[in-house]
mmCIF file with all atom_site columns, C-alpha atoms in Angstrom:
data_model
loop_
_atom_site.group_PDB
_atom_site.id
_atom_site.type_symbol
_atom_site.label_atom_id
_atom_site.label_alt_id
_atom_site.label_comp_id
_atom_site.label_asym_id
_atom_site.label_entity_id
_atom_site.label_seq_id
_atom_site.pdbx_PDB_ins_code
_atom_site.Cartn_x
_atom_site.Cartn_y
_atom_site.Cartn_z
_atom_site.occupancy
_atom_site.B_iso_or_equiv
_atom_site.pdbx_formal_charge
_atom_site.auth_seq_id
_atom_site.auth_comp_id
_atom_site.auth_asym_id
_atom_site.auth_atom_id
_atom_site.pdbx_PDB_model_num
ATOM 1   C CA . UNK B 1 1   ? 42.413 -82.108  96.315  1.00 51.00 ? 1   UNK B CA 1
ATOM 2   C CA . UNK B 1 2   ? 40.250 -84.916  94.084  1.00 63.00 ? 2   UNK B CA 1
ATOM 3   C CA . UNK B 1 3   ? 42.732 -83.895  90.758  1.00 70.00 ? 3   UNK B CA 1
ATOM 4   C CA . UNK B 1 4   ? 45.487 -84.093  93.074  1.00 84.00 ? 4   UNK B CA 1
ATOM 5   C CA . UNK B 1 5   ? 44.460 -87.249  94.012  1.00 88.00 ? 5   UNK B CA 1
ATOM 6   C CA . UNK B 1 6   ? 43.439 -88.504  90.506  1.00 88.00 ? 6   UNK B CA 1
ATOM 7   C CA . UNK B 1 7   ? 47.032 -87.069  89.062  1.00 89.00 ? 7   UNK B CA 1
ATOM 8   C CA . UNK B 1 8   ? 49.189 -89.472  91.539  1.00 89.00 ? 8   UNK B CA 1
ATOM 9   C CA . UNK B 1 9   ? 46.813 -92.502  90.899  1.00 91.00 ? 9   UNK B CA 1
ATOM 10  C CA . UNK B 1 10  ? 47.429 -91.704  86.863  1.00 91.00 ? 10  UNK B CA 1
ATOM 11  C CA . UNK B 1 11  ? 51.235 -91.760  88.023  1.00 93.00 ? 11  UNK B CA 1
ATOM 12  C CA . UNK B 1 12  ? 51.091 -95.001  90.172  1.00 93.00 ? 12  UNK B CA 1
ATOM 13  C CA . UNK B 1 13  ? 49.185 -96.415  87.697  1.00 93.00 ? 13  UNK B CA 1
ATOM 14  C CA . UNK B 1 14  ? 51.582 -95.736  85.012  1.00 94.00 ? 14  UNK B CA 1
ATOM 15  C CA . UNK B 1 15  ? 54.513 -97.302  86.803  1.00 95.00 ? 15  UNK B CA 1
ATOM 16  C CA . UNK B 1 16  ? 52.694 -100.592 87.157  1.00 95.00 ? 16  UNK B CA 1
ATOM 17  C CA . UNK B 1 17  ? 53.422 -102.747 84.202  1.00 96.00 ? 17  UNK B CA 1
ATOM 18  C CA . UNK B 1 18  ? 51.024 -104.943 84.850  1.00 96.00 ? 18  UNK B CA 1
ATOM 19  C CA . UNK B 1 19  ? 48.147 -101.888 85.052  1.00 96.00 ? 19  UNK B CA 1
ATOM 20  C CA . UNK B 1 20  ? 49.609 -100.941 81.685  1.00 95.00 ? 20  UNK B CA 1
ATOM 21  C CA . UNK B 1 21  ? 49.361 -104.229 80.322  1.00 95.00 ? 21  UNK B CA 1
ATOM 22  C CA . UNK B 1 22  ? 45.995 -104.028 80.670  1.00 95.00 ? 22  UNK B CA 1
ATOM 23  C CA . UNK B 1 23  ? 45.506 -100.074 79.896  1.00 95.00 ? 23  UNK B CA 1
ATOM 24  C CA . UNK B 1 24  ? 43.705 -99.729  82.974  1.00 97.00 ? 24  UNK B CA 1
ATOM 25  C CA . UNK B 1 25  ? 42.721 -96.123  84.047  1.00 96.00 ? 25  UNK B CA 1
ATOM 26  C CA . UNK B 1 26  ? 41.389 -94.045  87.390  1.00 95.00 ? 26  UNK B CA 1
ATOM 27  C CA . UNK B 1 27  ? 38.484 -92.092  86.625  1.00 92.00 ? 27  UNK B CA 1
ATOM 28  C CA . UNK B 1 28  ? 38.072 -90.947  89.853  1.00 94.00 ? 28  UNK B CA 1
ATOM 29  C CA . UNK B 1 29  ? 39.873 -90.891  93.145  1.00 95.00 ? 29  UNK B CA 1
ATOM 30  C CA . UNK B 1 30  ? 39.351 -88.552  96.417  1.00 96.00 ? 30  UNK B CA 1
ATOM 31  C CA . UNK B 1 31  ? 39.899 -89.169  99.742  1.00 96.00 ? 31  UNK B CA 1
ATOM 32  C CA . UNK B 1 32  ? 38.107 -92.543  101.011 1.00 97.00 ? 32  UNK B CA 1
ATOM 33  C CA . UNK B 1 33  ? 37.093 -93.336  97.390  1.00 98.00 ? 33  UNK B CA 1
ATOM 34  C CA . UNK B 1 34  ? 38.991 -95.092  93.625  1.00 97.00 ? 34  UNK B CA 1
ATOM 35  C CA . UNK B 1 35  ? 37.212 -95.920  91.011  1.00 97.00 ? 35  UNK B CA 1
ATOM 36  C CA . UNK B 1 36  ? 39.677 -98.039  88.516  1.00 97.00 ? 36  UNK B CA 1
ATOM 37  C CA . UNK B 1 37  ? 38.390 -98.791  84.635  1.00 97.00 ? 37  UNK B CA 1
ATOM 38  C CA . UNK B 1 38  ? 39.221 -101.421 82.277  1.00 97.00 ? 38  UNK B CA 1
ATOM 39  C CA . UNK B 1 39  ? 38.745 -101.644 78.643  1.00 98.00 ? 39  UNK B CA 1
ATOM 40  C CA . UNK B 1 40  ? 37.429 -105.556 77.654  1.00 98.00 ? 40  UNK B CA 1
ATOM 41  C CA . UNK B 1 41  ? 39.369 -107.309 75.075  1.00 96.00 ? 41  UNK B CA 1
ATOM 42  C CA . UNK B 1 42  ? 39.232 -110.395 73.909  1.00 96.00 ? 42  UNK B CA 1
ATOM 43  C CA . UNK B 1 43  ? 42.395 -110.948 75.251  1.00 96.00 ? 43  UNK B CA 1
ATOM 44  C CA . UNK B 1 44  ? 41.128 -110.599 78.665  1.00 97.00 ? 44  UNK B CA 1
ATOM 45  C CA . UNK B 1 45  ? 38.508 -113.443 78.609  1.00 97.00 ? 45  UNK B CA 1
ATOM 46  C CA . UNK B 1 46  ? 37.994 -117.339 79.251  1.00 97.00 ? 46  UNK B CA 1
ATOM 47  C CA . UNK B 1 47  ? 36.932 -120.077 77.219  1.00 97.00 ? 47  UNK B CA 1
ATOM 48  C CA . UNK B 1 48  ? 33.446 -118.965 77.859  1.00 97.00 ? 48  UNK B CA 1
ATOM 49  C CA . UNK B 1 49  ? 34.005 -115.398 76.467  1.00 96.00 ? 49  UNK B CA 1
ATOM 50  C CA . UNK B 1 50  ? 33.467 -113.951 80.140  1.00 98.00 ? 50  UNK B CA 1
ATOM 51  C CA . UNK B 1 51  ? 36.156 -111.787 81.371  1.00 98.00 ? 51  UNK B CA 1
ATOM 52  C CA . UNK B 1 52  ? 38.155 -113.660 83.061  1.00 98.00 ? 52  UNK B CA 1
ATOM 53  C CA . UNK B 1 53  ? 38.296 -113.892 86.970  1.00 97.00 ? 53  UNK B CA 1
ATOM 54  C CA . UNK B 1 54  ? 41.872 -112.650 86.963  1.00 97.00 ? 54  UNK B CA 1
ATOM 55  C CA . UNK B 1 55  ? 41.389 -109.410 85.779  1.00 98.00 ? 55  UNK B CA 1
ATOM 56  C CA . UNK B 1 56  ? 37.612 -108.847 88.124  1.00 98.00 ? 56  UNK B CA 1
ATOM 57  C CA . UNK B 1 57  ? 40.393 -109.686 90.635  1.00 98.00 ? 57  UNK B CA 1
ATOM 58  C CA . UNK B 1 58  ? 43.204 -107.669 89.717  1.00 98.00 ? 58  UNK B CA 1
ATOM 59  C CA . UNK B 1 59  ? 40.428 -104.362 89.324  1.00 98.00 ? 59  UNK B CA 1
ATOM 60  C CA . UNK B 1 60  ? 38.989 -105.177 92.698  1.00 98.00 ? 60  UNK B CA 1
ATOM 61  C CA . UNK B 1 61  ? 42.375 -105.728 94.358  1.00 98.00 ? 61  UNK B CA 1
ATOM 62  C CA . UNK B 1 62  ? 43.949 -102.515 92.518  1.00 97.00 ? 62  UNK B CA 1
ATOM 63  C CA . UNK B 1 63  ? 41.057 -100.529 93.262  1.00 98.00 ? 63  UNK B CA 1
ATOM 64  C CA . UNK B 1 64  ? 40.857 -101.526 97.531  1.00 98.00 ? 64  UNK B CA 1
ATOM 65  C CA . UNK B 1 65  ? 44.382 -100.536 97.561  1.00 97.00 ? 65  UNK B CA 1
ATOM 66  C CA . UNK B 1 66  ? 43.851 -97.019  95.787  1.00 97.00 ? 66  UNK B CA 1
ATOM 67  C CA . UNK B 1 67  ? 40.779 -96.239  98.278  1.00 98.00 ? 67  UNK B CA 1
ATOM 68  C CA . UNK B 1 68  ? 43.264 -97.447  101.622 1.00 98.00 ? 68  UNK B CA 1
ATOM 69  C CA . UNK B 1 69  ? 45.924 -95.310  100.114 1.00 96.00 ? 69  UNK B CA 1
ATOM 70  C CA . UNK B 1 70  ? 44.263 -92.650  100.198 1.00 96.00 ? 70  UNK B CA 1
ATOM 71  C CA . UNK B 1 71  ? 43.508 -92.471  104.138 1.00 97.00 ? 71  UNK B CA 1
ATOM 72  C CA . UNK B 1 72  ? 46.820 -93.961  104.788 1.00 97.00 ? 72  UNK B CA 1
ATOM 73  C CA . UNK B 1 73  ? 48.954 -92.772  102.034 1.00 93.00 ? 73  UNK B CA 1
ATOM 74  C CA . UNK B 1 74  ? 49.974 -94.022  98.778  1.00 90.00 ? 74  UNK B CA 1
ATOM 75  C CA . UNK B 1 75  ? 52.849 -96.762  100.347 1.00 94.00 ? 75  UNK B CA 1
ATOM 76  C CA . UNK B 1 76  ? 50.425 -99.357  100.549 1.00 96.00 ? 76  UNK B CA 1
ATOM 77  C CA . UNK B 1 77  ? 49.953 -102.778 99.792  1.00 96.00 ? 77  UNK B CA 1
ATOM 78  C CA . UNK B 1 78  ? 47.234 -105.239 100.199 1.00 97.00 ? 78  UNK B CA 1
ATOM 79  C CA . UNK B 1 79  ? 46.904 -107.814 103.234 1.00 97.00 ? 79  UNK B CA 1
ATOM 80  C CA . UNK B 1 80  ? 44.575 -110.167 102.329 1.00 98.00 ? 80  UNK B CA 1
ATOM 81  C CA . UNK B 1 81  ? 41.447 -109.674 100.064 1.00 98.00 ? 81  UNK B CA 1
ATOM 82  C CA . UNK B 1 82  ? 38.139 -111.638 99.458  1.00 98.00 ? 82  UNK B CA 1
ATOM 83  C CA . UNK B 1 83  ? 36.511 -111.653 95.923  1.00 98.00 ? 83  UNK B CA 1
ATOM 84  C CA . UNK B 1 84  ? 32.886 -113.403 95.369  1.00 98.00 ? 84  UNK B CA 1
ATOM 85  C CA . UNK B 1 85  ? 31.911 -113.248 91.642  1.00 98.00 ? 85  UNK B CA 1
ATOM 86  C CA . UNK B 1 86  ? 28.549 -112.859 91.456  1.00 98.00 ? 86  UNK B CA 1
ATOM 87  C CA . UNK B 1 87  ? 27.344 -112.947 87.555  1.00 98.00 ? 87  UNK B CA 1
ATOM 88  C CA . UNK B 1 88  ? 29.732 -113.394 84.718  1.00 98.00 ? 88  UNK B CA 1
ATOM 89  C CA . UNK B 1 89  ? 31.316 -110.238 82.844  1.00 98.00 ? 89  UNK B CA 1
ATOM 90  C CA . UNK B 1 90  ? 30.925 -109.345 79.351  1.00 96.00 ? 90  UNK B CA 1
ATOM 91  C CA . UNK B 1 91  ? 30.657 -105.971 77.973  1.00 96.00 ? 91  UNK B CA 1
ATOM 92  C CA . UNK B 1 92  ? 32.347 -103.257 77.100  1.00 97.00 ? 92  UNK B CA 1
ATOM 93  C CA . UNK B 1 93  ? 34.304 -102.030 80.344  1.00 98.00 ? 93  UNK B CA 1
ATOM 94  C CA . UNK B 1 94  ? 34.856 -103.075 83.710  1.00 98.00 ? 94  UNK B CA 1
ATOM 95  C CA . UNK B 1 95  ? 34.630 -100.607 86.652  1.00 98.00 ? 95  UNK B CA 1
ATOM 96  C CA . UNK B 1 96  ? 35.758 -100.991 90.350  1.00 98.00 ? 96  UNK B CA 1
ATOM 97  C CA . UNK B 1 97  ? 34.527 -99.100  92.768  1.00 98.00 ? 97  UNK B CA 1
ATOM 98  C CA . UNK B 1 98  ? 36.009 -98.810  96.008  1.00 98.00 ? 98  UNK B CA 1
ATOM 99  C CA . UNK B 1 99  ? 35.528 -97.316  98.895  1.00 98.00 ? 99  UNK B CA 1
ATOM 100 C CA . UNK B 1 100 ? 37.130 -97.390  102.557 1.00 98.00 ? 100 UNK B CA 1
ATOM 101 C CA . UNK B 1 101 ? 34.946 -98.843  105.578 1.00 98.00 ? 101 UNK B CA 1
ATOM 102 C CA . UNK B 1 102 ? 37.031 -98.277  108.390 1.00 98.00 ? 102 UNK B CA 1
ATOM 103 C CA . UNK B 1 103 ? 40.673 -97.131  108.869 1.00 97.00 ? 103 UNK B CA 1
ATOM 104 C CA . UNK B 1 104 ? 43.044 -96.778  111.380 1.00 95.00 ? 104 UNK B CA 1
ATOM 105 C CA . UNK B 1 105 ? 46.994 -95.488  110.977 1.00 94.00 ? 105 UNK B CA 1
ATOM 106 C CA . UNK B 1 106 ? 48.058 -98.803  110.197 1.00 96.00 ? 106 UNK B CA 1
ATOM 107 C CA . UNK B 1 107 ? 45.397 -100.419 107.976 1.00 97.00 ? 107 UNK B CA 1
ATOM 108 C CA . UNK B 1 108 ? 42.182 -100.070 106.531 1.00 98.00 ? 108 UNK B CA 1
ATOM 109 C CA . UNK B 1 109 ? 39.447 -102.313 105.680 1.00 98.00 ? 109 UNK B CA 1
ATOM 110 C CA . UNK B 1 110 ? 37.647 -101.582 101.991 1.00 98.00 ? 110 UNK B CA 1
ATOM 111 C CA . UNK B 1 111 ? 34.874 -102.583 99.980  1.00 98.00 ? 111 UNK B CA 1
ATOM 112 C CA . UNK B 1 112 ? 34.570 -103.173 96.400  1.00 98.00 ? 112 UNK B CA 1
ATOM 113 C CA . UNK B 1 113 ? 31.680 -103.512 93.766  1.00 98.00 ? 113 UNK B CA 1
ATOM 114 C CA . UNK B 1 114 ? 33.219 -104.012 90.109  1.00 98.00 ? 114 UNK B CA 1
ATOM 115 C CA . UNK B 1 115 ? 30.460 -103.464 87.405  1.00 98.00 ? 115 UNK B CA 1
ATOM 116 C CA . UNK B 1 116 ? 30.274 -104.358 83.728  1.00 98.00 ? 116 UNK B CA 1
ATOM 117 C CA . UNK B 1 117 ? 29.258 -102.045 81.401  1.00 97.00 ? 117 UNK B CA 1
ATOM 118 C CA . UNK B 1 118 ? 27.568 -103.015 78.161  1.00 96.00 ? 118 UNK B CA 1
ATOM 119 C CA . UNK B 1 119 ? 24.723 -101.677 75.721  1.00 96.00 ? 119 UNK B CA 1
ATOM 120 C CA . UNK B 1 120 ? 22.063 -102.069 78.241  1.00 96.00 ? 120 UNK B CA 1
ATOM 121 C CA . UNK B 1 121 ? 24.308 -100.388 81.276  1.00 97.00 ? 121 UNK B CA 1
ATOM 122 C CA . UNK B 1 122 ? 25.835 -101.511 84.113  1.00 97.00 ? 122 UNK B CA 1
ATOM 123 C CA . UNK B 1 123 ? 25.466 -104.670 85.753  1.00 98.00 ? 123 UNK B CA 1
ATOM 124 C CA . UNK B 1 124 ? 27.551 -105.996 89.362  1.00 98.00 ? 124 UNK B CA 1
ATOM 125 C CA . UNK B 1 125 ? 29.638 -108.874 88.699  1.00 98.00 ? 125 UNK B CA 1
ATOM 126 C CA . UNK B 1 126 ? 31.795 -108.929 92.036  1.00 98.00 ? 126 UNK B CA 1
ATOM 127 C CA . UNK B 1 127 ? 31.981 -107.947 95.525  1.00 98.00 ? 127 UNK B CA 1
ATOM 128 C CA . UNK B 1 128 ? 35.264 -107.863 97.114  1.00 98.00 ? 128 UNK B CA 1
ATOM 129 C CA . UNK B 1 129 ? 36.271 -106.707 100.659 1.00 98.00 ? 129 UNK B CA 1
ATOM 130 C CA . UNK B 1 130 ? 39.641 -106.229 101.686 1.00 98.00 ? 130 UNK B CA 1
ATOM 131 C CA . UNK B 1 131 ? 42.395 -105.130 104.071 1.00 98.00 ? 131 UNK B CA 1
ATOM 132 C CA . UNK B 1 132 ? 45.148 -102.232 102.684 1.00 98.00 ? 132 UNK B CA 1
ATOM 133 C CA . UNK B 1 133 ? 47.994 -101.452 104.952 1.00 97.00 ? 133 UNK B CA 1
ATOM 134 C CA . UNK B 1 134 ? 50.843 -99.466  105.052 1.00 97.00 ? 134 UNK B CA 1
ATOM 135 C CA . UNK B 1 135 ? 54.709 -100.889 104.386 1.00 92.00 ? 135 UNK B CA 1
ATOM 136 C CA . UNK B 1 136 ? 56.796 -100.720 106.896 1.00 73.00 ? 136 UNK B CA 1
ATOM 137 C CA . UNK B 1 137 ? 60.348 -100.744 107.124 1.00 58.00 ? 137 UNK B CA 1
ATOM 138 C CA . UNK B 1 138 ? 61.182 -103.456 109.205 1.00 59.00 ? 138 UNK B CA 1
ATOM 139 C CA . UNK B 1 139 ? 61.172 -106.834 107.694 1.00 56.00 ? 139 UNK B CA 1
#
């Protein structure tokens, strides 16, 4: 079920132009559970040479969604999310980890911890928390 799983997030991912502007990857999805990873460029940071807050965002935000898809589905968007950046990212990669906290048929409320990876390891950079729920057709 996982490699279903991860197959359809490849496939989601790859028809979001905006997750392919920025080559990002799922390295592992499963039921309750998306881990999203990002390559650092240059291109990807501030004046400062961190990554920029943007693109912690967008992995925590991509990532919540992914882990409330997969209890409720894969038409999902976000509601509302909350981000706190908690050390500055440089490194190598960025990794969001996401997982789902409680979930109903409707909605589901995730966490996320996004790590940088550099020569040393790992390292947190962000906590986000946020709530996925499903589209509906009425407008």
């Amino acid at each position: 079920m996982s490699d279903d799983l991860t197959a359809i997030g490849q496939q989601i991912l790859a028809s979001q132009p905006f997750s392919q502007l920025l080559k990002a990857q799922i390295r592992e999805f499963r039921q309750g559970y998306a881990e999203l990873w990002l390559a650092i460029s240059p291109e990807l940071t501030q004046q400062f040479g961190f990554v920029h807050g943007g693109v912690l965002s967008y992995a925590a935000d991509n990532a919540l969604t992914f882990a409330g898809g997969s209890v409720l589905g894969m038409q999902v968007v976000t509601a509302e999310y909350k981000i706190n950046y908690v050390k500055p990212a440089q490194g190598h990669e960025l990794i969001a980890k996401a997982s789902v906290l409680s979930s109903g048929s409707r909605q589901a409320v995730c966490h996320c911890l996004v790590y940088c990876r550099d020569d040393q390891g790992e390292y947190l950079v962000a906590i986000a928390q946020g709530t996925i729920m499903t589209l509906s057709s009425k407008r």
